[in-house]
Each structure stands twice: as C-alpha cells, then as structure tokens.
C-alpha cells in the first residue's frame, strides 16, 4: 500500500503465497501444525535457496497473522537454526567467479566492438565497480559522476534501499570515455 515493495518482489511473494494455498487448500492457518509445514517444505524438490524463500514467505504470512491476531502464534518460531538447515539443506555459498585479465579484456573488447548493443557502460561498471546487474539496469548517466570519481547508487536503485557511492576506478573512467552517447 505504501508503494515501497518493488514489483518483482511483490510478484515473487504472490507466486510463493499461491504455492502455499495450493499445498494447504482451504485450511485455516490456525489449524496448521509445525510438523505439517515442515513436511511440506521438506517435500519440495527445489533448490535450497528456493525452499528457504518459500519458508520465509510462509513465516511472513504467519507473522502478519499473529500481528493481526488471526492466529495465536507463528508455528515456525519453533524452528531453530539447525531445523531450518535440515529443511532446505546447505546453500551453495560459493564465491562469485572472477574473470582473468584476458577474459575481462575479451569481454570489454567485444562490448566496445558491438557498440550497437550498448553494453560497454554496463560491462565496465560491472567489472571495475562491482555494481549488481539489477542496479546497472536502473542507472542513468547522471548517476555516474566521472569528474568527482564515483557513481551514486540511489535508494530507489540499491538492493537494500540505501544510497551508496561506488568509487570509479581509473580503468573504468578510461573505458567509459569510449562510450559515445552518455545520456539515458
């Protein structure tokens, strides 16, 4: 209602909520047991992160229901950290892969060579500044303060909804000078 939830987040929440409705049908939340919820979550043949997201969605629905006094308690509060790990297994929290210098050079050269794709700014900022893909999609040229040496990631763009400034490296500045149209 406040308009603070991003469209993608709302869509994902609605999709997960629908899966809960499909799993438990017309049953009232107050009749749902921890064992039933756990059995359902453990039966999902999905990636650990997806199961964790589904657990978080159900927990949010229950938290809301407790706050509105629709149910007396959030049955998922009975889960300890170890229980949660048993439900969704271990997430692969591997480090992101880092391109070699040669791979980065090839990527940048290909982006520059195919200027009609307009990828060079995004590739440059992703490689040299570590800006997230979703943030890159929303950036405008005026957010890139080349003279001041930083990029402003505004609250409406940032994943955590907090303004952050990212230092613009000399390499990034050099590659950005190859971008013909610095608007939009």
PDB file of C-alpha atoms in Angstrom, residues 15-180:
ATOM      1  CA  UNK A  15       3.762 -16.644  -6.511  1.00  0.00           C
ATOM      2  CA  UNK A  16       5.129 -18.198  -3.311  1.00  0.00           C
ATOM      3  CA  UNK A  17       1.874 -17.454  -1.470  1.00  0.00           C
ATOM      4  CA  UNK A  18      -0.045 -19.237  -4.206  1.00  0.00           C
ATOM      5  CA  UNK A  19       2.119 -22.339  -3.707  1.00  0.00           C
ATOM      6  CA  UNK A  20       1.195 -22.269  -0.014  1.00  0.00           C
ATOM      7  CA  UNK A  21      -2.502 -22.039  -0.885  1.00  0.00           C
ATOM      8  CA  UNK A  22      -2.121 -24.960  -3.312  1.00  0.00           C
ATOM      9  CA  UNK A  23      -0.347 -27.029  -0.663  1.00  0.00           C
ATOM     10  CA  UNK A  24      -2.807 -26.442   2.171  1.00  0.00           C
ATOM     11  CA  UNK A  25      -6.012 -25.652   0.323  1.00  0.00           C
ATOM     12  CA  UNK A  26      -8.816 -24.077   2.320  1.00  0.00           C
ATOM     13  CA  UNK A  27      -7.357 -24.992   5.695  1.00  0.00           C
ATOM     14  CA  UNK A  28      -7.206 -22.199   8.232  1.00  0.00           C
ATOM     15  CA  UNK A  29      -3.760 -21.060   9.320  1.00  0.00           C
ATOM     16  CA  UNK A  30      -4.677 -21.604  12.950  1.00  0.00           C
ATOM     17  CA  UNK A  31      -5.074 -25.325  12.203  1.00  0.00           C
ATOM     18  CA  UNK A  32      -1.688 -25.686  10.510  1.00  0.00           C
ATOM     19  CA  UNK A  33       0.936 -27.501  12.590  1.00  0.00           C
ATOM     20  CA  UNK A  34       4.674 -27.124  12.566  1.00  0.00           C
ATOM     21  CA  UNK A  35       5.007 -30.769  11.529  1.00  0.00           C
ATOM     22  CA  UNK A  36       2.724 -30.244   8.503  1.00  0.00           C
ATOM     23  CA  UNK A  37       4.574 -27.120   7.433  1.00  0.00           C
ATOM     24  CA  UNK A  38       7.924 -28.842   7.839  1.00  0.00           C
ATOM     25  CA  UNK A  39       6.791 -31.956   5.934  1.00  0.00           C
ATOM     26  CA  UNK A  40       5.564 -29.779   3.071  1.00  0.00           C
ATOM     27  CA  UNK A  41       8.775 -27.752   2.911  1.00  0.00           C
ATOM     28  CA  UNK A  42      10.918 -30.906   3.007  1.00  0.00           C
ATOM     29  CA  UNK A  43       8.856 -32.422   0.183  1.00  0.00           C
ATOM     30  CA  UNK A  44       9.622 -29.564  -2.189  1.00  0.00           C
ATOM     31  CA  UNK A  45      12.026 -30.722  -4.857  1.00  0.00           C
ATOM     32  CA  UNK A  46      13.594 -27.330  -5.360  1.00  0.00           C
ATOM     33  CA  UNK A  47      16.963 -25.677  -4.853  1.00  0.00           C
ATOM     34  CA  UNK A  48      17.874 -24.861  -1.234  1.00  0.00           C
ATOM     35  CA  UNK A  49      17.562 -21.107  -1.828  1.00  0.00           C
ATOM     36  CA  UNK A  50      14.082 -21.552  -3.299  1.00  0.00           C
ATOM     37  CA  UNK A  51      12.942 -23.664  -0.341  1.00  0.00           C
ATOM     38  CA  UNK A  52      14.391 -21.058   2.027  1.00  0.00           C
ATOM     39  CA  UNK A  53      12.455 -18.347   0.170  1.00  0.00           C
ATOM     40  CA  UNK A  54       9.277 -20.416   0.481  1.00  0.00           C
ATOM     41  CA  UNK A  55       9.894 -20.852   4.223  1.00  0.00           C
ATOM     42  CA  UNK A  56      10.441 -17.109   4.591  1.00  0.00           C
ATOM     43  CA  UNK A  57       7.202 -16.384   2.738  1.00  0.00           C
ATOM     44  CA  UNK A  58       5.188 -18.715   4.966  1.00  0.00           C
ATOM     45  CA  UNK A  59       6.847 -17.217   8.023  1.00  0.00           C
ATOM     46  CA  UNK A  60       5.969 -13.688   6.871  1.00  0.00           C
ATOM     47  CA  UNK A  61       2.343 -14.668   6.357  1.00  0.00           C
ATOM     48  CA  UNK A  62       2.269 -16.170   9.851  1.00  0.00           C
ATOM     49  CA  UNK A  63       3.974 -13.091  11.395  1.00  0.00           C
ATOM     50  CA  UNK A  64       1.336 -10.884   9.790  1.00  0.00           C
ATOM     51  CA  UNK A  65      -1.413 -13.201  11.032  1.00  0.00           C
ATOM     52  CA  UNK A  66      -0.081 -13.060  14.596  1.00  0.00           C
ATOM     53  CA  UNK A  67       0.166  -9.264  14.453  1.00  0.00           C
ATOM     54  CA  UNK A  68      -3.454  -9.033  13.272  1.00  0.00           C
ATOM     55  CA  UNK A  69      -4.481 -11.621  15.888  1.00  0.00           C
ATOM     56  CA  UNK A  70      -5.761 -14.045  13.228  1.00  0.00           C
ATOM     57  CA  UNK A  71      -3.645 -16.754  14.872  1.00  0.00           C
ATOM     58  CA  UNK A  72      -2.223 -17.039  18.366  1.00  0.00           C
ATOM     59  CA  UNK A  73       1.339 -17.912  17.363  1.00  0.00           C
ATOM     60  CA  UNK A  74       3.730 -18.297  14.473  1.00  0.00           C
ATOM     61  CA  UNK A  75       4.298 -22.035  14.418  1.00  0.00           C
ATOM     62  CA  UNK A  76       7.583 -21.503  12.552  1.00  0.00           C
ATOM     63  CA  UNK A  77       9.038 -19.755  15.604  1.00  0.00           C
ATOM     64  CA  UNK A  78       9.551 -23.303  16.869  1.00  0.00           C
ATOM     65  CA  UNK A  79      12.242 -23.893  14.261  1.00  0.00           C
ATOM     66  CA  UNK A  80      15.811 -23.498  15.433  1.00  0.00           C
ATOM     67  CA  UNK A  81      18.678 -22.763  13.061  1.00  0.00           C
ATOM     68  CA  UNK A  82      19.549 -26.448  12.773  1.00  0.00           C
ATOM     69  CA  UNK A  83      15.929 -27.309  11.887  1.00  0.00           C
ATOM     70  CA  UNK A  84      15.968 -24.734   9.115  1.00  0.00           C
ATOM     71  CA  UNK A  85      19.212 -26.161   7.715  1.00  0.00           C
ATOM     72  CA  UNK A  86      17.664 -29.639   7.716  1.00  0.00           C
ATOM     73  CA  UNK A  87      14.645 -28.338   5.786  1.00  0.00           C
ATOM     74  CA  UNK A  88      16.436 -26.590   2.954  1.00  0.00           C
ATOM     75  CA  UNK A  89      19.859 -28.167   3.126  1.00  0.00           C
ATOM     76  CA  UNK A  90      23.002 -26.232   2.622  1.00  0.00           C
ATOM     77  CA  UNK A  91      23.043 -23.437   0.138  1.00  0.00           C
ATOM     78  CA  UNK A  92      25.960 -23.287  -2.199  1.00  0.00           C
ATOM     79  CA  UNK A  93      27.548 -20.106  -0.967  1.00  0.00           C
ATOM     80  CA  UNK A  94      30.466 -20.301  -3.315  1.00  0.00           C
ATOM     81  CA  UNK A  95      32.366 -17.187  -4.153  1.00  0.00           C
ATOM     82  CA  UNK A  96      31.495 -15.479  -7.413  1.00  0.00           C
ATOM     83  CA  UNK A  97      33.918 -16.392 -10.138  1.00  0.00           C
ATOM     84  CA  UNK A  98      36.423 -13.754 -11.079  1.00  0.00           C
ATOM     85  CA  UNK A  99      37.372 -13.313 -14.704  1.00  0.00           C
ATOM     86  CA  UNK A 100      41.003 -13.484 -15.679  1.00  0.00           C
ATOM     87  CA  UNK A 101      42.530 -10.330 -17.109  1.00  0.00           C
ATOM     88  CA  UNK A 102      42.414 -11.925 -20.551  1.00  0.00           C
ATOM     89  CA  UNK A 103      38.719 -12.851 -20.180  1.00  0.00           C
ATOM     90  CA  UNK A 104      37.848  -9.346 -18.971  1.00  0.00           C
ATOM     91  CA  UNK A 105      39.768  -7.822 -21.890  1.00  0.00           C
ATOM     92  CA  UNK A 106      37.883 -10.022 -24.392  1.00  0.00           C
ATOM     93  CA  UNK A 107      34.539  -9.099 -22.820  1.00  0.00           C
ATOM     94  CA  UNK A 108      35.296  -5.379 -22.856  1.00  0.00           C
ATOM     95  CA  UNK A 109      36.637  -5.511 -26.413  1.00  0.00           C
ATOM     96  CA  UNK A 110      33.550  -7.365 -27.642  1.00  0.00           C
ATOM     97  CA  UNK A 111      31.272  -4.836 -25.907  1.00  0.00           C
ATOM     98  CA  UNK A 112      33.205  -1.949 -27.486  1.00  0.00           C
ATOM     99  CA  UNK A 113      33.260  -3.601 -30.910  1.00  0.00           C
ATOM    100  CA  UNK A 114      29.490  -4.106 -30.883  1.00  0.00           C
ATOM    101  CA  UNK A 115      28.508  -0.613 -29.806  1.00  0.00           C
ATOM    102  CA  UNK A 116      25.007  -1.106 -31.237  1.00  0.00           C
ATOM    103  CA  UNK A 117      24.289  -3.382 -28.243  1.00  0.00           C
ATOM    104  CA  UNK A 118      25.146  -0.564 -25.811  1.00  0.00           C
ATOM    105  CA  UNK A 119      26.772  -2.979 -23.358  1.00  0.00           C
ATOM    106  CA  UNK A 120      30.092  -1.256 -22.749  1.00  0.00           C
ATOM    107  CA  UNK A 121      28.908   1.015 -19.916  1.00  0.00           C
ATOM    108  CA  UNK A 122      27.237  -1.866 -18.038  1.00  0.00           C
ATOM    109  CA  UNK A 123      30.143  -4.264 -18.582  1.00  0.00           C
ATOM    110  CA  UNK A 124      32.609  -1.597 -17.468  1.00  0.00           C
ATOM    111  CA  UNK A 125      30.714  -0.740 -14.294  1.00  0.00           C
ATOM    112  CA  UNK A 126      30.062  -4.398 -13.502  1.00  0.00           C
ATOM    113  CA  UNK A 127      33.699  -5.411 -13.946  1.00  0.00           C
ATOM    114  CA  UNK A 128      35.502  -2.477 -12.389  1.00  0.00           C
ATOM    115  CA  UNK A 129      32.971  -1.269  -9.833  1.00  0.00           C
ATOM    116  CA  UNK A 130      31.129  -4.457  -8.872  1.00  0.00           C
ATOM    117  CA  UNK A 131      27.686  -2.976  -9.392  1.00  0.00           C
ATOM    118  CA  UNK A 132      24.848  -5.516  -9.343  1.00  0.00           C
ATOM    119  CA  UNK A 133      23.069  -6.347 -12.600  1.00  0.00           C
ATOM    120  CA  UNK A 134      19.674  -5.115 -11.388  1.00  0.00           C
ATOM    121  CA  UNK A 135      21.271  -1.842 -10.266  1.00  0.00           C
ATOM    122  CA  UNK A 136      23.040  -1.426 -13.619  1.00  0.00           C
ATOM    123  CA  UNK A 137      19.707  -1.732 -15.418  1.00  0.00           C
ATOM    124  CA  UNK A 138      18.322   1.243 -13.455  1.00  0.00           C
ATOM    125  CA  UNK A 139      21.328   3.572 -13.512  1.00  0.00           C
ATOM    126  CA  UNK A 140      21.276   6.769 -15.545  1.00  0.00           C
ATOM    127  CA  UNK A 141      24.303   8.571 -16.912  1.00  0.00           C
ATOM    128  CA  UNK A 142      23.764  11.421 -14.448  1.00  0.00           C
ATOM    129  CA  UNK A 143      24.420   8.901 -11.639  1.00  0.00           C
ATOM    130  CA  UNK A 144      27.950   8.452 -12.963  1.00  0.00           C
ATOM    131  CA  UNK A 145      29.959  11.349 -11.571  1.00  0.00           C
ATOM    132  CA  UNK A 146      33.141  10.896 -13.606  1.00  0.00           C
ATOM    133  CA  UNK A 147      34.586  14.277 -12.617  1.00  0.00           C
ATOM    134  CA  UNK A 148      34.055  13.508  -8.935  1.00  0.00           C
ATOM    135  CA  UNK A 149      35.231   9.902  -9.286  1.00  0.00           C
ATOM    136  CA  UNK A 150      32.172   7.993  -8.075  1.00  0.00           C
ATOM    137  CA  UNK A 151      28.817   6.522  -9.025  1.00  0.00           C
ATOM    138  CA  UNK A 152      25.756   7.308  -6.953  1.00  0.00           C
ATOM    139  CA  UNK A 153      23.544   4.279  -6.434  1.00  0.00           C
ATOM    140  CA  UNK A 154      20.320   5.931  -5.246  1.00  0.00           C
ATOM    141  CA  UNK A 155      17.943   4.439  -2.686  1.00  0.00           C
ATOM    142  CA  UNK A 156      15.399   3.602  -5.398  1.00  0.00           C
ATOM    143  CA  UNK A 157      18.058   1.616  -7.247  1.00  0.00           C
ATOM    144  CA  UNK A 158      20.061  -0.008  -4.432  1.00  0.00           C
ATOM    145  CA  UNK A 159      19.167  -3.522  -3.345  1.00  0.00           C
ATOM    146  CA  UNK A 160      18.986  -2.556   0.333  1.00  0.00           C
ATOM    147  CA  UNK A 161      17.273   0.786  -0.380  1.00  0.00           C
ATOM    148  CA  UNK A 162      20.163   2.850   0.971  1.00  0.00           C
ATOM    149  CA  UNK A 163      22.170   5.356  -1.038  1.00  0.00           C
ATOM    150  CA  UNK A 164      25.718   4.245  -1.651  1.00  0.00           C
ATOM    151  CA  UNK A 165      28.558   5.777  -3.568  1.00  0.00           C
ATOM    152  CA  UNK A 166      30.884   3.499  -5.510  1.00  0.00           C
ATOM    153  CA  UNK A 167      34.390   4.644  -6.388  1.00  0.00           C
ATOM    154  CA  UNK A 168      35.050   4.923 -10.093  1.00  0.00           C
ATOM    155  CA  UNK A 169      38.452   3.366 -10.828  1.00  0.00           C
ATOM    156  CA  UNK A 170      40.821   4.852 -13.374  1.00  0.00           C
ATOM    157  CA  UNK A 171      40.312   1.774 -15.583  1.00  0.00           C
ATOM    158  CA  UNK A 172      36.551   2.310 -15.521  1.00  0.00           C
ATOM    159  CA  UNK A 173      36.961   6.003 -16.381  1.00  0.00           C
ATOM    160  CA  UNK A 174      39.123   5.116 -19.385  1.00  0.00           C
ATOM    161  CA  UNK A 175      36.644   2.564 -20.729  1.00  0.00           C
ATOM    162  CA  UNK A 176      33.707   4.934 -20.171  1.00  0.00           C
ATOM    163  CA  UNK A 177      35.375   7.530 -22.420  1.00  0.00           C
ATOM    164  CA  UNK A 178      34.804   5.058 -25.300  1.00  0.00           C
ATOM    165  CA  UNK A 179      31.050   5.264 -24.781  1.00  0.00           C
ATOM    166  CA  UNK A 180      29.794   7.628 -27.460  1.00  0.00           C
TER     167      UNK A 180
END
